[in-house]
Coordinates of C-alpha atoms in Angstrom, one line a residue:
Chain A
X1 CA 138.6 139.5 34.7
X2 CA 135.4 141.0 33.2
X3 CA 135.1 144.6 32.6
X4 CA 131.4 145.1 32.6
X5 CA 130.1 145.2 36.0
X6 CA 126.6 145.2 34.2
X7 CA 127.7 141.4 33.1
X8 CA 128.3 140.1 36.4
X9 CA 124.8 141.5 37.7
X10 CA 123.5 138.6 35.0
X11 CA 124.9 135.7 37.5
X12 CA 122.3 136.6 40.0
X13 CA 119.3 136.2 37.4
X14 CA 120.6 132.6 36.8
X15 CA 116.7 131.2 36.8
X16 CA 114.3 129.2 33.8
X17 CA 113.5 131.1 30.9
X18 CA 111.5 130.1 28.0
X19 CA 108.2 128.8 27.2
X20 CA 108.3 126.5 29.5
X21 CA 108.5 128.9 32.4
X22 CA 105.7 130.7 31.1
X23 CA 103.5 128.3 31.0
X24 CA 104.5 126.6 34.2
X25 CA 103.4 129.5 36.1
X26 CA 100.0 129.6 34.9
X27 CA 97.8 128.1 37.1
X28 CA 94.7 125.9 35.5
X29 CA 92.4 129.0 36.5
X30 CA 93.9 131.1 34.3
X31 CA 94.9 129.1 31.3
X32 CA 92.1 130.0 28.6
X33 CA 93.3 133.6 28.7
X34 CA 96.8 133.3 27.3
X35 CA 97.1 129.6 25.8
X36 CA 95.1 128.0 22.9
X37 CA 94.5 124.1 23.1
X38 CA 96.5 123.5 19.9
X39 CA 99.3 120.9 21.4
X40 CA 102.6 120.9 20.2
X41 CA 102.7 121.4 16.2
X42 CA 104.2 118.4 13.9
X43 CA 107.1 117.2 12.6
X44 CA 106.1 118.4 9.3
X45 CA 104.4 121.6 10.6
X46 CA 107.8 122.6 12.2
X47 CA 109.7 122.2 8.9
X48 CA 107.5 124.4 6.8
X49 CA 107.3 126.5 9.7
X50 CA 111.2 126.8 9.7
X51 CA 111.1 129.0 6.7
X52 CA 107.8 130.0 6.6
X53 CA 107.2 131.4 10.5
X54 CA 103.2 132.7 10.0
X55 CA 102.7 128.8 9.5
X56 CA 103.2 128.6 13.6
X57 CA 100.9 131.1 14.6
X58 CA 98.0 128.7 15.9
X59 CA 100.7 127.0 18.5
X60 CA 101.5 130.7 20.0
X61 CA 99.2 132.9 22.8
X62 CA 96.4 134.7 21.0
X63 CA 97.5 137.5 22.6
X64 CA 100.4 138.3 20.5
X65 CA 97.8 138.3 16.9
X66 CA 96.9 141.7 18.2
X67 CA 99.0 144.1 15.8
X68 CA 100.0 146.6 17.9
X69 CA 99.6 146.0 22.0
X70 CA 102.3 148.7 23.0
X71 CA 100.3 151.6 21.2
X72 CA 104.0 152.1 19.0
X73 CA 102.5 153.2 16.0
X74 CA 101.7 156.4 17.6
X75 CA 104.9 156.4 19.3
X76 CA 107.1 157.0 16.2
X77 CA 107.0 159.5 13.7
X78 CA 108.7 161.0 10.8
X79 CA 109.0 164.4 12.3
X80 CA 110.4 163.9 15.5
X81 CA 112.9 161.2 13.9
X82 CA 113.4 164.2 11.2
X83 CA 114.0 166.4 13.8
X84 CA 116.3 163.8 15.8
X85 CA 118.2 163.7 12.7
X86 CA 117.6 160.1 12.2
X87 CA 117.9 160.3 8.7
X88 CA 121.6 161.4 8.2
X89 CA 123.8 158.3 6.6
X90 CA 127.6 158.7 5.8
X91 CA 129.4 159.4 2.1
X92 CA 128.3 158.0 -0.5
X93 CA 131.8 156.3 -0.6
X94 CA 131.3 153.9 2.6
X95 CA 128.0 153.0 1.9
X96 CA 127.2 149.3 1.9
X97 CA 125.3 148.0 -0.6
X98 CA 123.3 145.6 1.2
X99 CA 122.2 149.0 3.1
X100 CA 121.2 150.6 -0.6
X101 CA 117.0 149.1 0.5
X102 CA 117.1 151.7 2.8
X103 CA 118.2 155.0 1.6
X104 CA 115.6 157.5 0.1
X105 CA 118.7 158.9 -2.1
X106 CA 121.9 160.9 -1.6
X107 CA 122.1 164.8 -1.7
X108 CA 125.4 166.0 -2.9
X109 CA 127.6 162.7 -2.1
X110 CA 125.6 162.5 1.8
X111 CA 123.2 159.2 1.9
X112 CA 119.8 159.8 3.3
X113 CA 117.7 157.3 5.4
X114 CA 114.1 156.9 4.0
X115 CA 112.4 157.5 7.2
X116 CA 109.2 155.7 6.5
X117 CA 111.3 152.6 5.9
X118 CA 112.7 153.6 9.1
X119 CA 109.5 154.1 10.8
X120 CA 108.4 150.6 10.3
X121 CA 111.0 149.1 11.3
X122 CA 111.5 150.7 14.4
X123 CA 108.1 149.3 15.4
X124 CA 108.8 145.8 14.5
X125 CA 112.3 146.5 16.7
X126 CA 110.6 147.9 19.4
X127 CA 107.2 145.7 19.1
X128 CA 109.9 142.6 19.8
X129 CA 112.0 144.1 22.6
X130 CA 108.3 145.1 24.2
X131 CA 107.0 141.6 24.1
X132 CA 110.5 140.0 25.2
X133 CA 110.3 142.2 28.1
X134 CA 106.6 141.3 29.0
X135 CA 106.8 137.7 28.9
X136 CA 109.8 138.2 31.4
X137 CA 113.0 137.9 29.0
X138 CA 116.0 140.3 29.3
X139 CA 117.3 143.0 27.3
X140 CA 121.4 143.3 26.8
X141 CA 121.8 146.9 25.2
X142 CA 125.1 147.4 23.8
X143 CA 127.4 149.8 21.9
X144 CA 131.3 151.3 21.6
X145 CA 130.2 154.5 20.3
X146 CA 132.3 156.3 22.5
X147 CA 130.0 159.9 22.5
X148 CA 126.6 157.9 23.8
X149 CA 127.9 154.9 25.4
X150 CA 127.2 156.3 28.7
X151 CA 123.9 157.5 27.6
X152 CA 123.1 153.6 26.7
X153 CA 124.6 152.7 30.3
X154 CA 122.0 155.0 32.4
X155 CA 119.3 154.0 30.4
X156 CA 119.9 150.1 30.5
X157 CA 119.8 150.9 34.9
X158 CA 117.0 153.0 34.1
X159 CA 114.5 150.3 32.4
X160 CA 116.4 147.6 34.8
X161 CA 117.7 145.7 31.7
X162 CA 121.2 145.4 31.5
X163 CA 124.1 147.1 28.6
X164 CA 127.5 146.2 28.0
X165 CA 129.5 149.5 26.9
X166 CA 133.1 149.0 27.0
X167 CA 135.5 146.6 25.6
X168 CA 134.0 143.0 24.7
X169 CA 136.1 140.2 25.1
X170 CA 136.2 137.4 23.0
X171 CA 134.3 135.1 24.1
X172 CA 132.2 136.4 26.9
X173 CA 128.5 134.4 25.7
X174 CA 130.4 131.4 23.8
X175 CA 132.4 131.0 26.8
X176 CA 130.9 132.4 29.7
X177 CA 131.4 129.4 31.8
X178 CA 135.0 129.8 31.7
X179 CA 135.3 133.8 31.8
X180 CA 132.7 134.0 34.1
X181 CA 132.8 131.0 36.1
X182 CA 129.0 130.3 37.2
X183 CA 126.0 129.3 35.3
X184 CA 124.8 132.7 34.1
X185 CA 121.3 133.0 31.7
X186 CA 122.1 134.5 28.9
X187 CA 120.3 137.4 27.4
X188 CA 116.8 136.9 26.0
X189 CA 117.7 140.2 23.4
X190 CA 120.3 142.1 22.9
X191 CA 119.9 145.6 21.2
X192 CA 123.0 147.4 19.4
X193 CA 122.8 150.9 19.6
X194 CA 125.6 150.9 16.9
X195 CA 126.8 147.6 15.3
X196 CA 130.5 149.0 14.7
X197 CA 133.5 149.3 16.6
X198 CA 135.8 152.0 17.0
X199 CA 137.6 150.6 14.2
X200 CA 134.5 150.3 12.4
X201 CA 134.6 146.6 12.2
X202 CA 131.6 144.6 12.8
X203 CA 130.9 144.4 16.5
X204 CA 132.3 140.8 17.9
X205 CA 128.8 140.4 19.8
X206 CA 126.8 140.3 16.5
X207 CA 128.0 137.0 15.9
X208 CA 128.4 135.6 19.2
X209 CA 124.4 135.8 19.4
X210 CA 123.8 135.0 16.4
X211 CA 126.0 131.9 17.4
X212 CA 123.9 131.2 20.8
X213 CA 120.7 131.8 18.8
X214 CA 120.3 135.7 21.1
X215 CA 117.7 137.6 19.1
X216 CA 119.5 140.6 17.8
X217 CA 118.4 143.9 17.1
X218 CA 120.5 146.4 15.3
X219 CA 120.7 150.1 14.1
X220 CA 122.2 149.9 11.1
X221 CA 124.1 153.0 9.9
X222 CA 124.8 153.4 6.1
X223 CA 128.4 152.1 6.4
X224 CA 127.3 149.3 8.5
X225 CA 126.9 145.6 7.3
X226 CA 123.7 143.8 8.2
X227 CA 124.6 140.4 7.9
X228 CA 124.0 138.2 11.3
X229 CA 121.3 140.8 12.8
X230 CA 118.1 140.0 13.2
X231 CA 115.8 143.1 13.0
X232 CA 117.5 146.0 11.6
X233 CA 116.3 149.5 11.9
X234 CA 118.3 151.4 9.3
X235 CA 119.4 155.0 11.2
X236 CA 122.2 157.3 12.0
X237 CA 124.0 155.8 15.1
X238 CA 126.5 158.8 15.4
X239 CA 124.8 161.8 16.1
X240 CA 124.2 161.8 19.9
X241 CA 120.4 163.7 19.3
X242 CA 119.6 160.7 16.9
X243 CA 121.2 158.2 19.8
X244 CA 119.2 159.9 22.6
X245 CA 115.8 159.6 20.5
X246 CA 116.4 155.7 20.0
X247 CA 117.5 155.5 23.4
X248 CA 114.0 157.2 24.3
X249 CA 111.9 154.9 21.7
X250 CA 113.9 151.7 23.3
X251 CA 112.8 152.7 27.3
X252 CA 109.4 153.6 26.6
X253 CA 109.3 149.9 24.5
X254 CA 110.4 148.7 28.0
X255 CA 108.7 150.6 30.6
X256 CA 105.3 149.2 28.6
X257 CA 106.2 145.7 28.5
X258 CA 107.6 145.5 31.8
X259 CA 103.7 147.1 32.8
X260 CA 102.1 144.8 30.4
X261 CA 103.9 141.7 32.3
X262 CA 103.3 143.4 35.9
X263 CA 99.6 143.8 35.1
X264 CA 98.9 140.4 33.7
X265 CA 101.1 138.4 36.5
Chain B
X1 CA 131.6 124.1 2.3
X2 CA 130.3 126.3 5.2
X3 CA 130.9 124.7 8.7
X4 CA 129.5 127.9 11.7
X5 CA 126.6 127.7 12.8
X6 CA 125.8 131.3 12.6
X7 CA 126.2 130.7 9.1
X8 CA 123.9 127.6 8.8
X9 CA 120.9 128.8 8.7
X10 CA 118.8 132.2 10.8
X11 CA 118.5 131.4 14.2
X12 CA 114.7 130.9 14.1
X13 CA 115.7 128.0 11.3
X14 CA 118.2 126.3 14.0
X15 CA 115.5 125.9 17.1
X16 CA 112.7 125.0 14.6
X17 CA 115.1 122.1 13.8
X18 CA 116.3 121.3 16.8
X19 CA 112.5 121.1 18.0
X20 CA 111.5 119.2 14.6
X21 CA 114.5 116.4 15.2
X22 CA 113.7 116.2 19.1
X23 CA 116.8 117.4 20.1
X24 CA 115.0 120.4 21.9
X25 CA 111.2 120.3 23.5
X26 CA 108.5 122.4 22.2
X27 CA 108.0 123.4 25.9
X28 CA 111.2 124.3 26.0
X29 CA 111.6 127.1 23.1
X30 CA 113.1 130.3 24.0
X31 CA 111.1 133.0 25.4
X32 CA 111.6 135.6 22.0
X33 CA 110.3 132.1 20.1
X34 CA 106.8 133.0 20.1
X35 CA 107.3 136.8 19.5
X36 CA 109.1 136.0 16.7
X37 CA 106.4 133.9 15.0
X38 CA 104.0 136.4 15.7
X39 CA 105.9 139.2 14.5
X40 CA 108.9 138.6 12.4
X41 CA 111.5 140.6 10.8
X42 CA 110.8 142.4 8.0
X43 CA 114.2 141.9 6.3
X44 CA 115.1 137.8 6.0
X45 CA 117.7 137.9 8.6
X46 CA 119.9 135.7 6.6
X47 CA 123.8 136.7 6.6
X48 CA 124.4 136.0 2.9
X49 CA 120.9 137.5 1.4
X50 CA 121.3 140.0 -0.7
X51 CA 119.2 142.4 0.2
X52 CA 116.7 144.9 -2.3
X53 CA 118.5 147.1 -4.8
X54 CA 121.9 145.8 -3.9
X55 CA 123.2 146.1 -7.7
X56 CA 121.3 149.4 -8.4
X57 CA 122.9 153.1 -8.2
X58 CA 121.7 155.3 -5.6
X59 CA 119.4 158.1 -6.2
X60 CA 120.3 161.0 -6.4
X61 CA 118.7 164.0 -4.8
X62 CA 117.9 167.1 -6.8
X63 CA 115.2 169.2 -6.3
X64 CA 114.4 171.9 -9.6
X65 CA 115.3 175.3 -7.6
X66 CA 119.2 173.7 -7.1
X67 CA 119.8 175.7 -10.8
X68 CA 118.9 178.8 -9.2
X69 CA 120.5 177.6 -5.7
X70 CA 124.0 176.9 -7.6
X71 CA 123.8 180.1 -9.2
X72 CA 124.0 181.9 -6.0
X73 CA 126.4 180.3 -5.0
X74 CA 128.2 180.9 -7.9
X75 CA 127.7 184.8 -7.5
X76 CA 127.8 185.0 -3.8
X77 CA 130.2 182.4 -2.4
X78 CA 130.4 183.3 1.1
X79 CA 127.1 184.8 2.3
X80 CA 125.4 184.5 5.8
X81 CA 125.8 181.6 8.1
X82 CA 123.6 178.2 7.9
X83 CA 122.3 177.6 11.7
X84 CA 121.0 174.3 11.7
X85 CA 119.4 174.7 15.1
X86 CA 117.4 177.8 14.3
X87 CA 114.0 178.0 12.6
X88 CA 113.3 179.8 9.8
X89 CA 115.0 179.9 5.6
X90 CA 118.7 180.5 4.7
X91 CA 119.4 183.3 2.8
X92 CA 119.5 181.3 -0.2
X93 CA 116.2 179.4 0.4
X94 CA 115.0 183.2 0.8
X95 CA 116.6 183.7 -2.6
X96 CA 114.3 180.7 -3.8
X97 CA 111.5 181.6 -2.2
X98 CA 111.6 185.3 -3.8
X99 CA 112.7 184.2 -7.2
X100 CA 110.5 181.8 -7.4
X101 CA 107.5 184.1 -6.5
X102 CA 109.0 186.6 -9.4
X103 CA 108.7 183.9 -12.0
X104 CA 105.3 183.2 -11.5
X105 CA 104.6 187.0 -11.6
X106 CA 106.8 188.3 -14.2
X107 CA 107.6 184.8 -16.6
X108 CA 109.8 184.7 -19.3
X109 CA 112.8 187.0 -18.4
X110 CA 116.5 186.1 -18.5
X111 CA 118.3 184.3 -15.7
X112 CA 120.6 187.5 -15.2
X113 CA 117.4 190.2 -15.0
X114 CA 115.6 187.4 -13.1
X115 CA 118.8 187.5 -10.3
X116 CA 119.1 191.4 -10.4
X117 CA 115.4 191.8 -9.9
X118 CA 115.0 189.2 -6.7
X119 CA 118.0 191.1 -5.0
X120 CA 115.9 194.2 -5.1
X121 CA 113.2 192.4 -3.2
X122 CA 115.4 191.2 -1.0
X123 CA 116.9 194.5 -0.6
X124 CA 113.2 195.8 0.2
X125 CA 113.1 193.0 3.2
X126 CA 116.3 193.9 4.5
X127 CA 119.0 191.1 3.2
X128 CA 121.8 193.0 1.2
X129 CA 123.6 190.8 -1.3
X130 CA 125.0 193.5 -3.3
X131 CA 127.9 195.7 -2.5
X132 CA 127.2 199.2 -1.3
X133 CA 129.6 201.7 -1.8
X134 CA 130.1 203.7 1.5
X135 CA 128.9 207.3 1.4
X136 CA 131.9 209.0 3.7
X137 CA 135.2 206.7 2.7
X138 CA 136.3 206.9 -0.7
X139 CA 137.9 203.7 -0.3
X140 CA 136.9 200.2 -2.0
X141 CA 133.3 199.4 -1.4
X142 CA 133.2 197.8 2.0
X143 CA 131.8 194.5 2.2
X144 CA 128.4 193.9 4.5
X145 CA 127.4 190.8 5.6
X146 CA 123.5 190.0 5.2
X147 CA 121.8 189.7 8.9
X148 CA 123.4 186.8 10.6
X149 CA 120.5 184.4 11.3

């Protein structure tokens, strides 16, 4: 039986998602606004674009060139994440060294985030959950951290995206057809508010989406490993001022796509 | 020889080839597909990349005044509380602050005079660090504790 109520609210959005959904909406009145009469790139096009993803960007909607369309960079700053207390890692001892790129230093054996690292890529995080959410995808927040879990719960109902907070069992996007019994859509997203468990082992979700090729987006703590996730935003994910400040950055990210999408429908 | 798929390649790699070998329309790309093109991660989002300055130490913080900060400490090991969620300097960032306004006024005095001399100013603002004996008891020289902040 599931344990996430949130999860079974997902067998009611069973519906298209995709490009193609977005583009069979459109009607022909409105097509020069949003598309570009590029066609469908080649065979050879696709392969460098496979490594290489800027080599695509004539075949996407002009609409997403524009650098910033959600007004984030004035959103986030270094004081208020200073003041969130963002920028607070654990001992030196448990640091991962594939989390080394984003530490300014460590005072006295305590690591300390670089919080202009930090800054920019909490835009890119929150520049992708924005657009997801405009073009009508949806958002999976999750987290175990037992202090803020709740936190992520009332805020996931608040946005009207959906979070996962309690145990995850094995299996639930692999196998959702048997766990769940129904033809469910999957999450377009999913956003970790912390990437460990409560036995501070890699969250079992991280590679389940990375499996069913689910965007992932991940605050990675100093003890954390980043492998599997897609954006990262390097940050403390125990302090519950640090969480509630995310948790803020994350619904304002949503409350503009989802205005974006209602405005342009 | 790696078999997962996770592990194959980043999932922007697996639907550009499944779309490049037909397996998978180009109408038919995931809604994040185009968001991701546009804007892309910063960091390759590659589970076996090393990432930037993974074989380097860490730097370590330390700022020039932590030589006068660690001899206060030394001299006054339990002095004043540290609220973290009130405005204004500890009592040893006051220390700092005062010493360091000596030295550039009086330069080229010992570390010990340098010490005795910032108390005194501190005195004057109303932090005692220094023991004052007690005018009626007779007793040991009780201990005050500066202002709690």
């Amino acid at each position: 039986s599931m344990h996430s109520t949130a999860l079974r609210t997902l067998i009611r959005r069973v519906g298209a998602s995709g490009a193609r959904a977005l583009s069979g909406g459109a009607t022909a009145a409105s097509e020069p606004a949003t598309s570009r009469p590029v066609g469908t790139p080649s065979a050879d096009t696709l392969q460098k674009g496979s490594v290489q993803p800027v080599v695509l960007k004539p075949y996407v909607a002009v609409e997403l060139e524009a650098e910033d369309l959600f007004g984030l960079h004035s959103l986030v700053n270094v004081d208020e994440m200073f003041e969130a207390r963002l920028h607070y890692g654990h001992k030196v001892g448990t640091l991962n060294d594939n989390m080394k790129w984003a530490l300014y230093g460590e005072r006295l054996g305590v690591c300390v985030f670089d919080l202009e690292t930090t800054r920019k890529h909490l835009i890119r995080a929150l520049d992708f959950v924005a657009h997801v959410v405009s073009r009508g995808g949806i958002i999976l927040f999750v987290s175990t951290h037992r202090d803020t879990m709740l936190n992520v719960e009332q805020m996931a109902e608040e946005v009207g995206q959906y979070s996962h907070v309690r145990f995850w069992q094995e299996g639930t996007l692999t196998n959702m057809r048997q766990l769940l019994g129904a033809t469910v859509r999957l999450p377009d997203t999913m956003v970790f508010l912390s990437t460990l468990t409560s036995m501070s082992e890699r969250h079992p979700a991280i590679v389940e989406a990375a499996k069913m090729t689910i965007p992932t987006v991940g605050i990675v703590d100093s003890n954390a490993d980043p492998a599997y996730l897609t954006y990262l935003v390097p940050a403390n994910d125990d302090s519950p001022q640090a969480v509630a400040y995310l948790l803020r950055m994350f619904k304002e990210a949503c409350k503009r796509g989802a205005a974006h999408r209602a405005k342009n429908i | 020889f790696v078999t997962r798929s996770e592990r194959a390649g980043n999932i922007f790699f697996r639907i550009t080839a499944l779309i490049r070998s037909g397996q998978m329309q180009w109408v038919d790309r995931p809604v994040w597909y185009d968001v991701y093109v546009a804007h892309p991660p910063l960091t390759a989002p590659d589970w076996n990349v090393k990432l930037p300055k993974h074989d380097e130490p860490v730097k370590k913080i330390f700022y020039e005044e932590d030589v006068v900060r660690a001899e206060f400490y030394k001299k006054h090991r339990s002095i004043g509380h540290i609220r973290m969620d009130r405005e204004g300097d500890s009592i040893s960032q006051k220390f700092i602050n005062e010493y360091q306004a000596l030295s550039k006024e009086e330069p080229g005095l010992s570390m010990d005079e340098m010490f005795t001399r910032t108390e005194k100013r501190l005195e004057d603002l109303g932090v005692f660090l220094r023991r004052q004996p007690k005018k009626e008891q007779e007793t040991s020289p009780s201990v005050e504790t500066p202002s709690i902040q």
